[in-house]
Structures are given as C-alpha cells and as structure tokens.
Amino acid sequence: MAARKQLTRLKAPYLKRILLEPARVADWDQYPWNLPIFREREFEFEFTGAITIIVGENGTGKSTLLEAIGALAGYDEAGGGKGYMPVDHSGAVDKSGAALAGALRAHWLPKVTAGWFFRAESFYSVARYLDRSALDAGAAPPDFLSWSHGEGFIRFFEERCRRQGIYILDEPESALSPTRQIELLKLLQRMERSGTAQVIMATHSPLLMACPGARLFRISRFGLDPTDFHDTDHFRMMRDFCSDPAAFLAEALYEDEP
C-alpha cells in the first residue's frame, strides 16, 4: 500500500486549545453543563504535548469531553474514522457530548483532523462497519472480530494508528490484559516519537497513565487539573492492594451490620 502524503510538516499537537463560549449554553442545570468541569461556568483547556491523558471517576465527564473533541474534529459520536456512520442514532434517547461541541471553540495549528476516534464500547459496531464497507468495495475485510477481544483491539491499533493525525482513545484498555496494555504503551511511544500523531486518551489504567512523556490530567468535582499518576486514586488503590491484598480487601469489603 502506498504511503499517504504527509498533511503538514509541523509537529503534533495539532489541536492546541478548546474554549467554552458561555453565551452558547442554554441551561447550566442540564447535561452536559452540570458536569463538574463547568461548575465555574467557564472552561479552557490547552494541549501542549503529543499525548494527553485524562483520568477520573465514572460520571465526571471524561467520555463526554472526548465525544465533544471528536465532534469538533468531524467524527461520529460512536467513533470510527472521518465520514464513518457506524451506528444509527435516529432512535437514541441518550444524550452525548456532541452537544457540548456546539458551545466549544477549537484552535488548531494546523487543522489536522485525519485519524481515528476509538471507543471501546462501540468497537464491535465499528469493526462490523469496516467489514461491510470493505466487502461493498470489493476488498478483503479487515476482520478484527475473528480474534479474541483483546487481540482484535491490538491489531486494530497497530493498523489504524500509524498515520499522521489526531487519535482520540476512550478507555482503550477495556479488553486488554496488562501485557497487551504494555503493547499499547509501546505503540503510543512510537506515535509520540513520530511527531505526526496527537493522542487524547481517557483511561482507568494506571499502566497507561504512566505513559512516559504524556501530560496527565484529573477530572474531579473541582475541575480539570494536571496531576502525577502517583497521586491518582487508581494508582493508590492498586499500590495498597499489591502491598497487602488481604488487609486491603478486608477494609474495602467491610460493611456495617444492619
């Protein structure tokens, strides 16, 4: 396969900043404006490195923020590549972060939006979409689903994350063993060294949080702030468990008598 022409000689990151425009918010009490990151009714986030990692508890807005960034880059909220529509949203009742994108202003230099929006929860639908598209075009399907879930993820990352562009990864560790997470870390390091890939990732994995050279941010009830992976709840919990599993579980599973 012929190599694709490089879109720019400038190095990643290409998305430099996102900024909330409060005048575009209709109701601060409704999702997604009631999330902790908007409690001050303002929001600005700067990307200064090739790899940005966002961590936080469930429900704090990690996936919502990634969905909004994906929408700003032109991706469907279910994930995939540019122009892909892997999921029919016409009957959906849930609300996505795509609504947030309408109130955000993005600053690019330059605007490189080629790449991929990976969502673990929609990987099956996207993989099926890729197979159908290839067959319709008379080509061999990539067939990521004939492997184990984790092997399919790794084959997907290796194949789809080698080109210049922006890569948005929402909890990519969900089907990966610790060994496979190390494989993903190696790929992330290659992407950073290439200088042609920007990665924005949300994760619960302490292994991925420790990615060398990445900028790590934590979403909490106070907002979105830089952090060290040693200071995350995820790392502390795993450290305490590994130090004394029996004592950790005894405390974690303790319940007061009714």
Short mmCIF file of C-alpha atoms in Angstrom, two decimals:
data_model
loop_
_atom_site.label_atom_id
_atom_site.label_comp_id
_atom_site.label_asym_id
_atom_site.label_seq_id
_atom_site.Cartn_x
_atom_site.Cartn_y
_atom_site.Cartn_z
CA MET A 1 0.00 0.00 0.00
CA ALA A 2 1.39 3.40 -0.97
CA ALA A 3 2.20 5.74 1.91
CA ARG A 4 -0.18 8.62 2.36
CA LYS A 5 1.08 12.12 1.72
CA GLN A 6 2.01 13.98 4.90
CA LEU A 7 -0.58 16.66 5.62
CA THR A 8 1.85 19.07 7.30
CA ARG A 9 5.48 19.26 8.36
CA LEU A 10 4.53 20.79 11.69
CA LYS A 11 4.75 18.51 14.71
CA ALA A 12 1.85 17.42 16.93
CA PRO A 13 -0.16 18.59 18.80
CA TYR A 14 -2.42 19.98 16.10
CA LEU A 15 -5.39 20.74 18.33
CA LYS A 16 -3.92 23.45 20.56
CA ARG A 17 -6.83 24.64 22.68
CA ILE A 18 -10.54 24.28 23.30
CA LEU A 19 -12.54 27.09 24.82
CA LEU A 20 -16.13 27.23 26.09
CA GLU A 21 -18.31 30.08 24.84
CA PRO A 22 -20.81 30.61 27.71
CA ALA A 23 -23.24 32.56 25.52
CA ARG A 24 -23.97 29.32 23.65
CA VAL A 25 -25.12 27.50 26.80
CA ALA A 26 -28.91 27.37 27.05
CA ASP A 27 -29.31 25.85 30.53
CA TRP A 28 -26.47 25.38 33.02
CA ASP A 29 -28.59 22.92 35.04
CA GLN A 30 -28.83 20.43 32.17
CA TYR A 31 -26.32 17.85 30.95
CA PRO A 32 -23.54 18.34 29.96
CA TRP A 33 -23.32 21.80 31.53
CA ASN A 34 -23.98 20.45 35.03
CA LEU A 35 -20.75 18.42 34.97
CA PRO A 36 -18.02 19.38 37.48
CA ILE A 37 -15.70 20.79 34.82
CA PHE A 38 -18.25 23.54 34.09
CA ARG A 39 -19.09 24.45 37.68
CA GLU A 40 -17.42 27.88 37.24
CA ARG A 41 -19.38 28.38 34.02
CA GLU A 42 -16.17 28.66 32.07
CA PHE A 43 -13.76 26.14 30.59
CA GLU A 44 -10.48 26.33 28.74
CA PHE A 45 -8.04 23.51 28.04
CA GLU A 46 -4.66 23.70 26.35
CA PHE A 47 -2.85 20.84 24.62
CA THR A 48 0.91 21.29 24.83
CA GLY A 49 2.14 17.76 24.18
CA ALA A 50 1.62 14.98 21.70
CA ILE A 51 -0.10 12.73 24.27
CA THR A 52 -2.74 13.97 26.70
CA ILE A 53 -4.33 11.56 29.19
CA ILE A 54 -7.48 12.30 31.20
CA VAL A 55 -8.46 10.30 34.29
CA GLY A 56 -11.28 10.50 36.78
CA GLU A 57 -14.17 8.62 38.35
CA ASN A 58 -17.14 7.41 36.30
CA GLY A 59 -19.62 10.20 35.69
CA THR A 60 -17.14 13.07 35.89
CA GLY A 61 -17.27 13.81 32.15
CA LYS A 62 -14.23 12.11 30.58
CA SER A 63 -16.13 10.44 27.75
CA THR A 64 -18.34 13.50 27.28
CA LEU A 65 -15.27 15.66 26.74
CA LEU A 66 -13.76 13.16 24.30
CA GLU A 67 -17.04 12.97 22.37
CA ALA A 68 -17.03 16.74 22.06
CA ILE A 69 -13.43 16.79 20.82
CA GLY A 70 -14.31 14.04 18.36
CA ALA A 71 -17.26 16.08 17.08
CA LEU A 72 -15.02 19.16 16.68
CA ALA A 73 -12.68 17.03 14.56
CA GLY A 74 -15.56 15.74 12.45
CA TYR A 75 -16.06 12.25 13.90
CA ASP A 76 -19.33 10.49 14.66
CA GLU A 77 -20.08 10.25 18.39
CA ALA A 78 -19.97 6.44 18.18
CA GLY A 79 -16.39 6.56 16.96
CA GLY A 80 -14.65 5.47 13.78
CA GLY A 81 -12.86 7.37 11.03
CA LYS A 82 -13.79 10.60 9.28
CA GLY A 83 -17.10 10.27 7.46
CA TYR A 84 -17.98 6.96 9.12
CA MET A 85 -21.51 6.42 10.47
CA PRO A 86 -21.21 3.06 12.24
CA VAL A 87 -24.30 3.50 14.41
CA ASP A 88 -27.83 4.72 13.64
CA HIS A 89 -28.60 7.44 16.20
CA SER A 90 -32.08 8.28 14.91
CA GLY A 91 -33.84 6.41 17.72
CA ALA A 92 -31.41 7.27 20.51
CA VAL A 93 -32.77 8.69 23.75
CA ASP A 94 -29.42 9.21 25.46
CA LYS A 95 -27.53 12.48 25.25
CA SER A 96 -23.94 12.59 24.08
CA GLY A 97 -21.05 15.00 24.35
CA ALA A 98 -21.61 16.03 20.74
CA ALA A 99 -23.95 18.71 22.12
CA LEU A 100 -21.01 20.13 24.05
CA ALA A 101 -19.09 20.66 20.80
CA GLY A 102 -21.64 23.29 19.74
CA ALA A 103 -20.52 25.53 22.60
CA LEU A 104 -16.79 24.96 22.21
CA ARG A 105 -14.35 26.81 20.02
CA ALA A 106 -11.30 24.86 18.85
CA HIS A 107 -7.92 26.33 17.97
CA TRP A 108 -5.84 24.28 15.54
CA LEU A 109 -2.34 24.81 14.13
CA PRO A 110 -2.70 23.46 11.55
CA LYS A 111 -6.15 21.83 11.36
CA VAL A 112 -5.23 18.16 11.01
CA THR A 113 -8.34 16.09 11.66
CA ALA A 114 -7.37 12.85 9.94
CA GLY A 115 -7.01 9.96 12.37
CA TRP A 116 -9.48 7.98 14.44
CA PHE A 117 -11.95 8.19 17.31
CA PHE A 118 -11.75 4.89 19.19
CA ARG A 119 -14.46 3.97 21.69
CA ALA A 120 -14.22 0.61 23.42
CA GLU A 121 -18.00 0.35 23.86
CA SER A 122 -18.67 0.73 20.13
CA PHE A 123 -15.71 -1.27 18.79
CA TYR A 124 -17.92 -4.17 17.67
CA SER A 125 -20.20 -1.86 15.64
CA VAL A 126 -17.25 -0.02 14.07
CA ALA A 127 -15.46 -3.27 13.20
CA ARG A 128 -18.63 -4.60 11.54
CA TYR A 129 -18.94 -1.32 9.64
CA LEU A 130 -15.35 -1.67 8.37
CA ASP A 131 -16.02 -5.21 7.21
CA ARG A 132 -19.20 -4.21 5.32
CA SER A 133 -17.52 -1.20 3.73
CA ALA A 134 -14.60 -3.31 2.50
CA LEU A 135 -16.86 -6.01 1.08
CA ASP A 136 -19.03 -3.40 -0.66
CA ALA A 137 -15.88 -2.03 -2.29
CA GLY A 138 -14.75 -5.49 -3.41
CA ALA A 139 -11.84 -5.59 -0.98
CA ALA A 140 -10.85 -8.01 1.75
CA PRO A 141 -12.39 -7.05 5.11
CA PRO A 142 -10.01 -6.21 7.99
CA ASP A 143 -11.85 -8.78 10.15
CA PHE A 144 -10.80 -7.58 13.61
CA LEU A 145 -13.58 -9.63 15.22
CA SER A 146 -12.23 -13.08 14.31
CA TRP A 147 -9.62 -12.67 17.04
CA SER A 148 -10.07 -12.53 20.79
CA HIS A 149 -11.42 -9.19 22.01
CA GLY A 150 -8.01 -8.03 23.23
CA GLU A 151 -6.14 -9.31 20.17
CA GLY A 152 -8.65 -7.54 17.95
CA PHE A 153 -8.02 -4.28 19.80
CA ILE A 154 -4.24 -4.56 19.40
CA ARG A 155 -4.46 -5.48 15.70
CA PHE A 156 -6.76 -2.50 15.23
CA PHE A 157 -4.39 -0.07 16.97
CA GLU A 158 -1.37 -1.37 15.08
CA GLU A 159 -3.12 -1.00 11.72
CA ARG A 160 -5.07 2.23 12.18
CA CYS A 161 -2.76 4.41 14.32
CA ARG A 162 0.30 4.64 12.10
CA ARG A 163 -0.62 7.68 10.01
CA GLN A 164 -0.41 11.38 10.67
CA GLY A 165 -3.44 12.66 12.51
CA ILE A 166 -5.33 13.05 15.77
CA TYR A 167 -6.29 9.93 17.71
CA ILE A 168 -8.97 10.07 20.39
CA LEU A 169 -9.00 6.94 22.56
CA ASP A 170 -11.78 6.35 25.08
CA GLU A 171 -10.81 3.65 27.60
CA PRO A 172 -8.78 1.54 25.14
CA GLU A 173 -7.65 -0.78 27.97
CA SER A 174 -11.12 -2.28 28.48
CA ALA A 175 -10.31 -5.55 26.69
CA LEU A 176 -6.54 -5.56 27.21
CA SER A 177 -4.60 -7.69 29.65
CA PRO A 178 -1.68 -5.96 31.43
CA THR A 179 0.69 -7.49 28.86
CA ARG A 180 -1.39 -6.09 25.99
CA GLN A 181 -1.55 -2.72 27.72
CA ILE A 182 2.26 -2.69 27.55
CA GLU A 183 1.96 -3.34 23.81
CA LEU A 184 -0.32 -0.33 23.55
CA LEU A 185 2.18 1.74 25.54
CA LYS A 186 4.89 0.79 23.06
CA LEU A 187 2.65 1.92 20.22
CA LEU A 188 1.94 5.22 21.99
CA GLN A 189 5.68 5.78 22.37
CA ARG A 190 6.20 5.16 18.65
CA MET A 191 3.39 7.58 17.85
CA GLU A 192 4.96 10.26 20.06
CA ARG A 193 8.42 9.76 18.54
CA SER A 194 6.99 10.08 15.03
CA GLY A 195 5.98 13.66 15.79
CA THR A 196 2.99 13.26 13.48
CA ALA A 197 0.34 11.93 15.87
CA GLN A 198 -1.65 13.65 18.60
CA VAL A 199 -3.30 11.34 21.13
CA ILE A 200 -6.06 12.37 23.54
CA MET A 201 -6.98 9.46 25.78
CA ALA A 202 -9.30 8.76 28.71
CA THR A 203 -8.36 5.75 30.83
CA HIS A 204 -8.73 3.98 34.19
CA SER A 205 -5.49 2.04 33.73
CA PRO A 206 -2.53 3.01 35.97
CA LEU A 207 -0.23 1.43 33.37
CA LEU A 208 -1.46 3.74 30.62
CA MET A 209 -1.49 6.74 32.98
CA ALA A 210 2.25 6.22 33.44
CA CYS A 211 2.95 6.64 29.69
CA PRO A 212 6.34 8.41 29.52
CA GLY A 213 6.15 11.94 28.13
CA ALA A 214 2.37 12.17 28.40
CA ARG A 215 0.57 15.03 30.14
CA LEU A 216 -1.85 13.64 32.72
CA PHE A 217 -4.98 15.47 33.91
CA ARG A 218 -7.56 14.52 36.53
CA ILE A 219 -11.24 15.42 36.39
CA SER A 220 -12.76 15.90 39.82
CA ARG A 221 -15.53 17.93 41.40
CA PHE A 222 -13.08 20.85 41.34
CA GLY A 223 -12.47 20.75 37.60
CA LEU A 224 -9.72 19.50 35.29
CA ASP A 225 -6.19 19.81 36.67
CA PRO A 226 -2.72 18.41 35.90
CA THR A 227 -1.63 15.53 38.12
CA ASP A 228 1.01 12.84 38.57
CA PHE A 229 -0.08 9.24 38.19
CA HIS A 230 1.28 8.50 41.68
CA ASP A 231 -1.37 10.89 43.02
CA THR A 232 -4.34 9.30 41.28
CA ASP A 233 -6.89 7.23 43.18
CA HIS A 234 -6.34 4.43 40.66
CA PHE A 235 -2.62 4.12 41.41
CA ARG A 236 -3.06 4.44 45.19
CA MET A 237 -5.69 1.71 45.25
CA MET A 238 -3.55 -0.69 43.22
CA ARG A 239 -0.49 0.14 45.33
CA ASP A 240 -2.36 -0.58 48.57
CA PHE A 241 -3.82 -3.80 47.16
CA CYS A 242 -0.42 -5.08 45.99
CA SER A 243 1.18 -4.14 49.31
CA ASP A 244 -1.25 -6.20 51.40
CA PRO A 245 -4.14 -7.81 49.44
CA ALA A 246 -5.82 -9.40 52.47
CA ALA A 247 -5.84 -6.21 54.54
CA PHE A 248 -6.94 -4.12 51.56
CA LEU A 249 -9.89 -6.39 50.76
CA ALA A 250 -10.90 -6.71 54.40
CA GLU A 251 -11.19 -2.93 54.64
CA ALA A 252 -12.69 -2.39 51.17
CA LEU A 253 -15.36 -5.08 51.62
CA TYR A 254 -16.25 -4.27 55.21
CA GLU A 255 -19.93 -3.50 55.77
CA ASP A 256 -21.55 -2.34 58.96
CA GLU A 257 -24.01 -4.80 60.45
CA PRO A 258 -27.65 -3.81 59.76
#
